[in-house]
Short mmCIF file of C-alpha atoms in Angstrom, two decimals:
data_model
loop_
_atom_site.label_atom_id
_atom_site.label_comp_id
_atom_site.label_asym_id
_atom_site.label_seq_id
_atom_site.Cartn_x
_atom_site.Cartn_y
_atom_site.Cartn_z
CA UNK A 19 15.73 30.26 -22.29
CA UNK A 20 19.16 31.88 -22.16
CA UNK A 21 21.22 32.41 -18.99
CA UNK A 22 21.42 35.89 -17.48
CA UNK A 23 24.57 37.96 -17.93
CA UNK A 24 25.07 38.52 -14.21
CA UNK A 25 24.06 36.70 -11.02
CA UNK A 26 24.24 37.48 -7.30
CA UNK A 27 24.18 35.52 -4.05
CA UNK A 28 20.58 35.30 -2.84
CA UNK A 29 21.72 35.22 0.81
CA UNK A 30 19.74 31.98 1.27
CA UNK A 31 21.86 28.82 1.47
CA UNK A 32 19.39 26.48 -0.21
CA UNK A 33 18.43 29.02 -2.89
CA UNK A 34 21.92 29.85 -4.15
CA UNK A 35 22.50 32.44 -6.87
CA UNK A 36 19.78 34.42 -8.65
CA UNK A 37 19.85 36.95 -11.51
CA UNK A 38 21.38 40.22 -10.38
CA UNK A 39 18.28 42.37 -10.97
CA UNK A 40 15.88 40.05 -9.10
CA UNK A 41 14.76 40.90 -5.54
CA UNK A 42 14.38 38.42 -2.65
CA UNK A 43 11.12 38.50 -0.69
CA UNK A 44 9.27 36.09 1.57
CA UNK A 45 6.01 34.66 0.26
CA UNK A 46 4.06 35.96 3.30
CA UNK A 47 4.64 39.55 2.16
CA UNK A 48 2.58 38.98 -0.99
CA UNK A 49 -0.68 37.63 0.44
CA UNK A 50 -2.42 35.51 3.04
CA UNK A 51 -2.72 31.79 3.73
CA UNK A 52 -6.07 30.13 4.49
CA UNK A 53 -7.01 26.72 5.87
CA UNK A 54 -8.77 23.79 4.23
CA UNK A 55 -11.89 22.03 5.48
CA UNK A 56 -12.25 21.59 9.24
CA UNK A 57 -14.34 19.11 11.21
CA UNK A 58 -14.82 16.60 8.40
CA UNK A 59 -15.11 12.82 8.73
CA UNK A 60 -14.68 10.09 6.12
CA UNK A 61 -18.44 9.74 5.72
CA UNK A 62 -18.73 13.36 4.57
CA UNK A 63 -16.88 12.77 1.29
CA UNK A 64 -18.29 11.39 -1.95
CA UNK A 65 -17.25 10.99 -5.59
CA UNK A 66 -20.80 11.73 -6.70
CA UNK A 67 -23.02 14.75 -6.15
CA UNK A 68 -25.61 14.16 -3.44
CA UNK A 69 -28.14 16.33 -1.64
CA UNK A 70 -26.29 18.54 0.84
CA UNK A 71 -22.89 17.98 -0.78
CA UNK A 72 -20.65 20.70 -2.25
CA UNK A 73 -17.69 20.46 -4.61
CA UNK A 74 -14.19 20.43 -3.11
CA UNK A 75 -10.63 20.29 -4.43
CA UNK A 76 -9.26 16.79 -3.66
CA UNK A 77 -5.75 16.03 -2.49
CA UNK A 78 -4.86 14.24 -5.74
CA UNK A 79 -5.68 17.21 -7.97
CA UNK A 80 -3.12 19.36 -6.18
CA UNK A 81 -0.50 16.60 -6.16
CA UNK A 82 -0.92 16.05 -9.90
CA UNK A 83 -0.75 19.82 -10.76
CA UNK A 84 0.53 22.25 -11.84
CA UNK A 85 -3.01 23.44 -12.56
CA UNK A 86 -6.40 22.62 -11.00
CA UNK A 87 -9.34 23.53 -13.23
CA UNK A 88 -12.25 21.24 -12.40
CA UNK A 89 -13.06 18.41 -10.01
CA UNK A 90 -15.91 15.99 -9.47
CA UNK A 91 -15.53 15.15 -5.81
CA UNK A 92 -17.94 16.30 -3.15
CA UNK A 93 -18.21 16.86 0.58
CA UNK A 94 -21.01 17.50 3.07
CA UNK A 95 -20.43 20.93 4.65
CA UNK A 96 -21.73 21.44 8.20
CA UNK A 97 -20.61 24.99 9.00
CA UNK A 98 -20.57 26.94 5.76
CA UNK A 99 -19.50 30.23 7.34
CA UNK A 100 -16.41 28.63 8.94
CA UNK A 101 -15.06 27.08 5.74
CA UNK A 102 -12.90 28.71 3.09
CA UNK A 103 -13.60 28.64 -0.62
CA UNK A 104 -11.01 28.59 -3.38
CA UNK A 105 -11.03 31.27 -6.10
CA UNK A 106 -9.16 31.76 -9.37
CA UNK A 107 -5.37 32.16 -9.01
CA UNK A 108 -5.21 30.77 -5.46
CA UNK A 109 -2.09 28.67 -4.78
CA UNK A 110 -2.93 25.34 -3.14
CA UNK A 111 -0.46 23.34 -1.00
CA UNK A 112 -0.39 19.79 0.39
CA UNK A 113 0.40 20.17 4.10
CA UNK A 114 0.16 16.49 5.11
CA UNK A 115 1.21 13.36 3.26
CA UNK A 116 2.35 9.78 3.70
CA UNK A 117 5.51 10.49 1.67
CA UNK A 118 8.14 13.22 1.47
CA UNK A 119 7.69 13.23 -2.31
CA UNK A 120 4.21 14.78 -1.97
CA UNK A 121 4.71 17.10 0.98
CA UNK A 122 4.45 20.77 0.07
CA UNK A 123 3.35 20.08 -3.51
CA UNK A 124 1.41 22.96 -4.97
CA UNK A 125 -0.90 23.84 -7.84
CA UNK A 126 -2.77 26.92 -8.99
CA UNK A 127 -6.57 26.99 -9.21
CA UNK A 128 -7.66 28.38 -12.59
CA UNK A 129 -11.36 27.52 -12.82
CA UNK A 130 -13.52 30.54 -13.66
CA UNK A 131 -16.82 28.75 -13.01
CA UNK A 132 -16.43 27.27 -9.51
CA UNK A 133 -15.47 28.36 -6.00
CA UNK A 134 -15.05 24.96 -4.30
CA UNK A 135 -13.92 24.13 -0.80
CA UNK A 136 -10.38 22.96 -0.06
CA UNK A 137 -9.34 19.51 1.20
CA UNK A 138 -8.57 19.37 4.93
CA UNK A 139 -4.98 18.18 4.32
CA UNK A 140 -4.30 21.33 2.31
CA UNK A 141 -3.96 25.07 2.65
CA UNK A 142 -4.38 27.87 0.17
CA UNK A 143 -2.45 31.08 -0.40
CA UNK A 144 -4.14 34.12 -1.97
CA UNK A 145 -1.81 36.69 -3.52
CA UNK A 146 -2.84 40.32 -2.98
CA UNK A 147 0.34 42.11 -4.09
CA UNK A 148 0.48 43.05 -7.78
CA UNK A 149 4.26 42.60 -7.75
CA UNK A 150 3.92 38.81 -7.74
CA UNK A 151 2.10 37.02 -10.58
CA UNK A 152 0.33 33.85 -9.30
CA UNK A 153 1.27 31.70 -12.34
CA UNK A 154 4.96 32.60 -11.91
CA UNK A 155 4.83 31.90 -8.16
CA UNK A 156 3.14 28.57 -8.83
CA UNK A 157 5.89 27.42 -11.18
CA UNK A 158 8.64 28.79 -8.95
CA UNK A 159 7.39 26.86 -5.91
CA UNK A 160 7.20 23.66 -7.96
CA UNK A 161 10.89 23.72 -8.76
CA UNK A 162 13.25 21.15 -7.25
CA UNK A 163 14.80 23.79 -4.99
CA UNK A 164 11.54 24.30 -3.07
CA UNK A 165 10.50 20.64 -3.28
CA UNK A 166 13.79 19.67 -1.57
CA UNK A 167 13.49 22.49 0.97
CA UNK A 168 9.98 21.48 2.06
CA UNK A 169 11.06 17.83 2.31
CA UNK A 170 13.91 18.83 4.65
CA UNK A 171 11.79 20.89 7.03
CA UNK A 172 8.75 18.55 7.13
CA UNK A 173 8.33 16.33 10.19
CA UNK A 174 6.56 13.08 11.05
CA UNK A 175 6.79 9.29 10.96
CA UNK A 176 3.55 7.54 9.98
CA UNK A 177 2.39 10.79 8.37
CA UNK A 178 4.55 13.70 7.22
CA UNK A 179 3.37 17.22 8.06
CA UNK A 180 4.56 20.65 6.97
CA UNK A 181 4.00 23.74 9.10
CA UNK A 182 2.62 26.72 7.19
CA UNK A 183 5.40 28.93 8.53
CA UNK A 184 7.91 27.18 6.26
CA UNK A 185 5.82 28.09 3.22
CA UNK A 186 5.06 31.62 4.38
CA UNK A 187 8.71 32.30 5.20
CA UNK A 188 10.07 30.76 2.01
CA UNK A 189 12.31 33.28 0.20
CA UNK A 190 11.29 33.93 -3.40
CA UNK A 191 13.51 35.40 -6.13
CA UNK A 192 11.19 37.91 -7.80
CA UNK A 193 11.97 39.53 -11.19
CA UNK A 194 10.03 42.30 -12.89
CA UNK A 195 6.41 41.65 -13.76
CA UNK A 196 7.37 41.60 -17.45
CA UNK A 197 9.87 38.82 -16.79
CA UNK A 198 7.46 36.93 -14.53
CA UNK A 199 4.81 36.91 -17.24
CA UNK A 200 7.35 35.90 -19.89
CA UNK A 201 8.54 32.94 -17.78
CA UNK A 202 4.99 31.87 -16.95
CA UNK A 203 3.92 32.12 -20.62
CA UNK A 204 6.96 30.10 -21.70
CA UNK A 205 6.21 27.37 -19.14
CA UNK A 206 2.47 27.41 -19.88
CA UNK A 207 3.29 26.60 -23.50
CA UNK A 208 5.97 23.97 -22.85
CA UNK A 209 4.36 22.34 -19.81
CA UNK A 210 0.98 22.38 -21.55
CA UNK A 211 2.40 20.42 -24.47
CA UNK A 212 4.06 17.93 -22.12
CA UNK A 213 0.80 17.43 -20.22
CA UNK A 214 -1.10 16.88 -23.47
CA UNK A 215 1.35 14.10 -24.32
CA UNK A 216 1.02 12.66 -20.79
CA UNK A 217 -2.79 12.72 -21.10
CA UNK A 218 -2.55 10.84 -24.42
CA UNK A 219 -0.29 8.20 -22.85
CA UNK A 220 -2.63 7.87 -19.85
CA UNK A 221 -5.61 7.40 -22.16
CA UNK A 222 -3.69 4.74 -24.07
CA UNK A 223 -2.91 2.94 -20.80
CA UNK A 224 -6.59 3.05 -19.81
CA UNK A 225 -7.55 1.53 -23.17
CA UNK A 226 -4.92 -1.20 -22.80
CA UNK A 227 -6.22 -2.08 -19.33
CA UNK A 228 -9.80 -2.10 -20.62
CA UNK A 229 -8.79 -4.30 -23.55
CA UNK A 230 -7.07 -6.73 -21.20
CA UNK A 231 -10.18 -7.09 -19.04
CA UNK A 232 -12.45 -7.54 -22.06
CA UNK A 233 -10.15 -10.24 -23.45
CA UNK A 234 -10.16 -12.03 -20.09
CA UNK A 235 -13.95 -11.79 -19.81
CA UNK A 236 -14.43 -13.12 -23.35
CA UNK A 237 -12.01 -16.00 -22.75
CA UNK A 238 -13.47 -17.20 -19.43
CA UNK A 239 -17.11 -16.89 -20.52
CA UNK A 240 -17.00 -17.64 -24.27
CA UNK A 241 -13.89 -19.80 -24.66
CA UNK A 242 -11.17 -19.58 -27.31
CA UNK A 243 -13.08 -20.95 -30.32
CA UNK A 244 -15.14 -18.16 -31.94
CA UNK A 245 -16.93 -20.74 -34.11
CA UNK A 246 -18.09 -22.97 -31.27
CA UNK A 247 -21.87 -23.58 -31.08
CA UNK A 248 -23.37 -21.45 -28.29
CA UNK A 249 -26.26 -21.72 -25.85
CA UNK A 250 -27.90 -19.41 -23.33
CA UNK A 251 -26.37 -19.95 -19.90
CA UNK A 252 -29.49 -18.64 -18.18
CA UNK A 253 -27.28 -16.32 -16.11
CA UNK A 254 -27.47 -12.57 -16.79
CA UNK A 255 -23.81 -11.70 -16.25
CA UNK A 256 -22.55 -14.66 -18.30
CA UNK A 257 -24.91 -14.60 -21.28
CA UNK A 258 -24.16 -17.20 -23.94
CA UNK A 259 -21.55 -19.89 -23.41
CA UNK A 260 -20.22 -22.71 -25.61
CA UNK A 261 -22.89 -25.41 -25.94
CA UNK A 262 -20.73 -28.06 -24.27
CA UNK A 263 -19.97 -25.90 -21.18
CA UNK A 264 -21.86 -26.02 -17.91
CA UNK A 265 -22.56 -23.47 -15.15
CA UNK A 266 -22.22 -24.16 -11.44
CA UNK A 267 -22.97 -22.35 -8.19
CA UNK A 268 -19.92 -21.48 -6.12
CA UNK A 269 -21.22 -23.49 -3.15
CA UNK A 270 -20.69 -26.67 -5.19
CA UNK A 271 -17.08 -25.88 -6.09
CA UNK A 272 -15.81 -23.69 -3.22
CA UNK A 273 -15.67 -24.17 0.55
CA UNK A 274 -15.60 -21.18 2.90
CA UNK A 275 -13.28 -21.75 5.88
CA UNK A 276 -13.12 -19.72 9.09
CA UNK A 277 -10.28 -20.71 11.42
CA UNK A 278 -9.39 -18.27 14.22
CA UNK A 279 -5.70 -18.40 15.14
CA UNK A 280 -6.19 -17.82 18.90
CA UNK A 281 -2.71 -16.41 19.52
CA UNK A 282 -0.29 -13.73 18.33
CA UNK A 283 2.77 -14.32 16.16
CA UNK A 284 1.95 -15.38 12.56
CA UNK A 285 2.49 -13.06 9.60
CA UNK A 286 -0.37 -10.60 9.03
CA UNK A 287 -1.61 -10.74 5.43
CA UNK A 288 -3.12 -7.77 3.60
CA UNK A 289 -5.38 -8.17 0.57
CA UNK A 290 -4.40 -5.41 -1.87
CA UNK A 291 -5.27 -4.77 -5.51
CA UNK A 292 -1.75 -5.97 -6.29
CA UNK A 293 -2.30 -9.25 -4.49
CA UNK A 294 -1.93 -10.66 -0.98
CA UNK A 295 1.11 -9.28 0.84
CA UNK A 296 2.70 -9.67 4.24
CA UNK A 297 1.91 -6.57 6.28
CA UNK A 298 4.79 -4.73 7.97
CA UNK A 299 3.28 -4.05 11.41
CA UNK A 300 6.60 -2.75 12.78
CA UNK A 301 6.56 0.43 10.69
CA UNK A 302 3.32 1.66 12.27
CA UNK A 303 1.94 2.63 8.84
CA UNK A 304 -1.66 2.01 7.85
CA UNK A 305 -4.42 0.63 10.05
CA UNK A 306 -3.22 -1.61 12.88
CA UNK A 307 -5.23 -3.88 15.14
CA UNK A 308 -4.77 -3.90 18.91
CA UNK A 309 -4.88 -7.70 18.97
CA UNK A 310 -4.26 -10.16 16.12
CA UNK A 311 -5.19 -13.33 18.03
CA UNK A 312 -8.76 -13.13 16.71
CA UNK A 313 -7.57 -13.06 13.09
CA UNK A 314 -8.34 -16.02 10.84
CA UNK A 315 -5.83 -18.48 9.42
CA UNK A 316 -4.79 -18.31 5.77
CA UNK A 317 -2.76 -21.20 4.37
CA UNK A 318 -0.63 -21.05 1.24
CA UNK A 319 -2.96 -21.89 -1.66
CA UNK A 320 -6.08 -20.52 0.04
CA UNK A 321 -8.21 -17.90 -1.68
CA UNK A 322 -8.76 -14.74 0.38
CA UNK A 323 -10.99 -11.84 -0.57
CA UNK A 324 -12.05 -8.52 0.86
CA UNK A 325 -15.75 -9.14 0.32
CA UNK A 326 -16.61 -6.16 2.55
CA UNK A 327 -15.69 -3.65 -0.19
CA UNK A 328 -16.55 -4.55 -3.78
CA UNK A 329 -15.30 -1.14 -4.95
CA UNK A 330 -11.68 -1.05 -3.78
CA UNK A 331 -11.34 -4.60 -2.45
CA UNK A 332 -9.76 -7.55 -4.25
CA UNK A 333 -9.12 -11.30 -4.17
CA UNK A 334 -6.03 -13.46 -4.61
CA UNK A 335 -4.51 -16.88 -3.92
CA UNK A 336 -2.16 -16.60 -0.99
CA UNK A 337 1.48 -17.55 -1.46
CA UNK A 338 1.99 -17.33 2.29
CA UNK A 339 0.89 -18.93 5.54
CA UNK A 340 -0.44 -16.29 7.91
CA UNK A 341 -3.57 -14.62 9.22
CA UNK A 342 -5.91 -11.97 7.89
CA UNK A 343 -8.81 -9.89 9.15
CA UNK A 344 -11.74 -11.91 10.55
CA UNK A 345 -13.98 -9.68 8.42
CA UNK A 346 -12.53 -11.06 5.17
CA UNK A 347 -13.54 -14.30 3.41
CA UNK A 348 -11.12 -17.22 3.13
CA UNK A 349 -12.15 -20.15 0.93
CA UNK A 350 -10.74 -23.18 -0.89
CA UNK A 351 -11.30 -24.64 -4.33
CA UNK A 352 -13.08 -27.90 -3.49
CA UNK A 353 -13.48 -29.26 -7.04
CA UNK A 354 -10.84 -31.45 -8.73
CA UNK A 355 -12.35 -30.37 -12.07
CA UNK A 356 -11.71 -26.65 -11.47
CA UNK A 357 -8.27 -25.11 -11.92
CA UNK A 358 -7.28 -22.61 -9.20
CA UNK A 359 -5.97 -20.12 -11.77
CA UNK A 360 -9.17 -20.26 -13.82
CA UNK A 361 -11.23 -19.64 -10.70
CA UNK A 362 -8.94 -16.74 -9.78
CA UNK A 363 -9.43 -15.19 -13.24
CA UNK A 364 -13.19 -15.31 -12.68
CA UNK A 365 -12.97 -13.76 -9.21
CA UNK A 366 -10.54 -10.98 -10.14
CA UNK A 367 -12.71 -10.18 -13.16
CA UNK A 368 -15.65 -9.99 -10.76
CA UNK A 369 -13.95 -7.05 -9.06
CA UNK A 370 -12.44 -5.29 -12.06
CA UNK A 371 -15.53 -5.54 -14.26
CA UNK A 372 -17.90 -4.91 -11.32
CA UNK A 373 -19.60 -8.27 -11.96
CA UNK A 374 -20.15 -8.83 -8.24
CA UNK A 375 -21.49 -5.32 -7.75
CA UNK A 376 -25.13 -6.03 -8.63
CA UNK A 377 -25.15 -8.90 -6.12
CA UNK A 378 -23.78 -6.74 -3.28
CA UNK A 379 -25.43 -5.04 -0.31
CA UNK A 380 -24.65 -1.95 1.74
CA UNK A 381 -23.91 1.72 1.04
CA UNK A 382 -21.65 1.87 -2.02
CA UNK A 383 -21.14 5.66 -1.79
CA UNK A 384 -19.31 5.06 1.49
CA UNK A 385 -17.22 2.14 0.26
CA UNK A 386 -19.35 -0.40 2.11
CA UNK A 387 -20.68 -2.55 -0.70
CA UNK A 388 -20.19 -6.13 0.46
CA UNK A 389 -20.71 -9.58 -1.09
CA UNK A 390 -22.76 -11.58 1.46
CA UNK A 391 -22.06 -15.28 1.99
CA UNK A 392 -25.47 -16.28 0.60
CA UNK A 393 -24.87 -14.29 -2.60
CA UNK A 394 -21.37 -15.76 -2.81
CA UNK A 395 -22.56 -19.35 -2.43
CA UNK A 396 -25.31 -18.95 -5.02
CA UNK A 397 -23.20 -17.05 -7.55
CA UNK A 398 -22.99 -18.89 -10.88
CA UNK A 399 -19.73 -19.33 -12.80
CA UNK A 400 -19.09 -20.81 -16.27
CA UNK A 401 -17.60 -24.31 -16.08
CA UNK A 402 -15.66 -25.59 -19.11
CA UNK A 403 -13.64 -28.81 -19.13
CA UNK A 404 -10.37 -28.86 -17.22
CA UNK A 405 -8.38 -29.04 -20.47
CA UNK A 406 -10.15 -25.94 -21.81
CA UNK A 407 -9.57 -24.11 -18.53
CA UNK A 408 -5.83 -24.74 -18.85
CA UNK A 409 -5.81 -23.57 -22.49
CA UNK A 410 -7.70 -20.41 -21.49
CA UNK A 411 -5.23 -19.74 -18.65
CA UNK A 412 -2.26 -20.14 -21.00
CA UNK A 413 -3.75 -17.78 -23.59
CA UNK A 414 -4.81 -15.17 -21.02
CA UNK A 415 -1.37 -15.19 -19.38
CA UNK A 416 0.37 -14.74 -22.73
CA UNK A 417 -1.89 -11.92 -23.92
CA UNK A 418 -1.82 -10.24 -20.50
CA UNK A 419 1.98 -10.24 -20.46
CA UNK A 420 2.08 -8.54 -23.88
CA UNK A 421 -0.41 -5.90 -22.74
CA UNK A 422 1.44 -5.34 -19.43
CA UNK A 423 4.70 -4.85 -21.37
CA UNK A 424 2.95 -2.20 -23.48
CA UNK A 425 1.59 -0.53 -20.34
CA UNK A 426 5.04 -0.46 -18.72
CA UNK A 427 6.46 1.15 -21.88
CA UNK A 428 3.78 3.87 -21.74
CA UNK A 429 4.37 4.41 -18.00
CA UNK A 430 8.12 4.81 -18.59
CA UNK A 431 7.37 7.38 -21.30
CA UNK A 432 5.15 9.29 -18.86
CA UNK A 433 7.94 9.23 -16.25
CA UNK A 434 10.41 10.71 -18.74
CA UNK A 435 7.90 13.38 -19.82
CA UNK A 436 7.30 14.37 -16.19
CA UNK A 437 11.05 14.51 -15.58
CA UNK A 438 11.37 16.78 -18.60
CA UNK A 439 8.56 18.98 -17.20
CA UNK A 440 10.41 19.30 -13.88
CA UNK A 441 13.62 20.18 -15.74
CA UNK A 442 11.81 22.90 -17.66
CA UNK A 443 10.40 24.42 -14.48
#
């Protein structure tokens, strides 16, 4: 799009110059802001439809904008008459976030079929004045100028919050409706094409990750020789294995250890889906315990797993000495014929491929699907020779590195596409 022939000072320091024939008006003069869900608890939310649940717009949909069309997340509504629904062309804002990058992010709701509820960390703005086109306003407020402004006026430490007054009092440069529609149409076309490319890259990444897990599963349960004679393992999740392999229960190869530290001081270890990390308890971020003396010891080389949550939990070999939650499971490889890395491949696959899931107990819709000690001890794993385990590890590591390199390439391409989208806006 070409530059305008003449510009003027907007009168707003952070806004700078605007085209000469554009007016400056505060957002609050064009409509009304409404609140998101009130009085909700974590147990009220679900990713699946249940009796008594209604559809709502999740935080992530707004953050990933610029458009929200459909969502499959649900919430139990207690006071229907006190909650606000979202309608077509509403602008949706993130009012609370853990990072400045997300605070004040906005999207426009364009679904014609649904009128969902709005996440409690968000607020909506409904435009009533015909002089402001919602699609134009949506793109305008996504520009770097407003992103930087909202980041400057937001406040908080462990969680960043933005007061609605800063959104309502934000000055908007408003051109004629003809120009607004032309700009919105231009961006709809360009941004739409960018998002199609991003969606393709994201689908490719998903396929690469799926391929990686399938390759790992095939290697650790079927071996590397596709022509090897096979036999039935007798275990549902394993199926057939090479005829010369064995299967063993975990209780014969692993030893659960529970050692309470009894004092404060050691590093606190967190089990994340990117591995075991030392927790920074000085920042005040995340969940903190009042007393760490009842935490259990983890030594370098120990396995530690969040067996309380088979959906978002994980397992890893610790590279650190420290302590972790007494609710987690710490165990050691007790067999000289079992390689630690091979055992880790089996356990991490158990999470990523949901192998452990059918052996769990609890309420999975609330993230409480745990792997009891009895199920753990009696869980069967394939058991090839030590030399085959090492060959499998070497092959898996090599193939995984190639796939991860391809994933990083796709992620970098997505980053550049998103940067281009921001530049367009």
